[in-house]
DNA sequence: TTGAAACATGCAACAAAAATACATATTATG
DNA sequence: CATAATATGTATTTTTGTTGCATGTTTCAA
């Protein structure tokens, strides 16, 4: 049981950008370097977040991305719902006991409990350890 | 986000066997036929459940499997913990912000909420719709 | 007005994990 | 002793997620 790296990266980008000065544009190359992950893949993740309205991107030289709205208004559960494709924990479509199966509802209940927790957090909540972020990204933050 | 088919199959086997008459031995071939899934794979799942003490198996002709303990004493959460390999929702090992990351704890909290729900169910709870099962497996139940 | 730096997008290749198939051994029954 | 069942290890296939590559577009500044 795990989330895709796609979702993982989406959250990392939001955390990174959210830890920056509000107006600052972070180039994707910088973010991918900071995490040591594929710039190509990250580009797609970022683009997805832009289209979903979480990030604002500026093209061209000295471009980059920043939060499109306050971190307090970005809900973690909503982001995960957006980036994670399927939430079918098991494949009931091909199972003949589906109509009589008590597992389906138990799993649905468990999933709801899972998402409810994430729905209770905003990006701002996750950024409470902001000072610690600043230390980690100090080099990047200061650069340029 | 999804569970492996391995876990799915494990639960299906328990539900199938739990719906049978207590003493009856269900051959794996019968179960795999009922669900239309690979007998070989199912064999491994079953074997795992036998070793874990959920099922009792009898070899040889007219052999098969049945529950090793009452359905009320088989906890869904425990089964899922057993069959599902990893519960690392994201890969924090390779992430430099891990020490400052508020996501880690939020995900842990969400996962705990998820498992807590499953821990609240026994196989017997899931079998409440037993009559419906009987109808679905009627053919199999009656056969020898 | 041109080059460089950045985002945007689609397609192809690759890798990892999960599922399935195959082969063979063991056990029990009639 | 043949048959039907579980047990176990290895190989193959499939799926899905990830990465890489190629190309296009936008913006800025020298």
Coordinates of C-alpha atoms (C1' of nucleotides) in Angstrom, one line a residue, chain B residues 4-6 9 38 40-41 44 59-61, chain C residues 18-23 26-30:
Chain B
X4 CA -2.1 -5.7 -4.0
X5 CA -4.2 -8.4 -5.6
X6 CA -2.4 -10.7 -3.2
X9 CA -7.2 -12.8 -2.9
X38 CA -4.9 -18.3 -11.2
X40 CA -1.1 -21.2 -8.8
X41 CA -1.1 -17.8 -7.4
X44 CA 0.7 -19.3 -2.5
X59 CA -3.3 -32.6 2.0
X60 CA -4.0 -35.5 -0.2
X61 CA -7.1 -36.7 -1.9
Chain C
dA18 C1' 3.2 -7.9 -9.2
dA19 C1' 0.9 -11.7 -11.2
dT20 C1' 1.0 -15.8 -13.7
dA21 C1' 2.7 -20.1 -15.5
dC22 C1' 5.6 -24.1 -15.2
dA23 C1' 7.8 -27.8 -13.0
dT26 C1' 5.1 -34.4 -1.2
dT27 C1' 1.0 -36.4 1.0
dA28 C1' -3.2 -39.0 1.5
dT29 C1' -7.0 -42.0 0.0
dG30 C1' -9.3 -45.7 -2.0

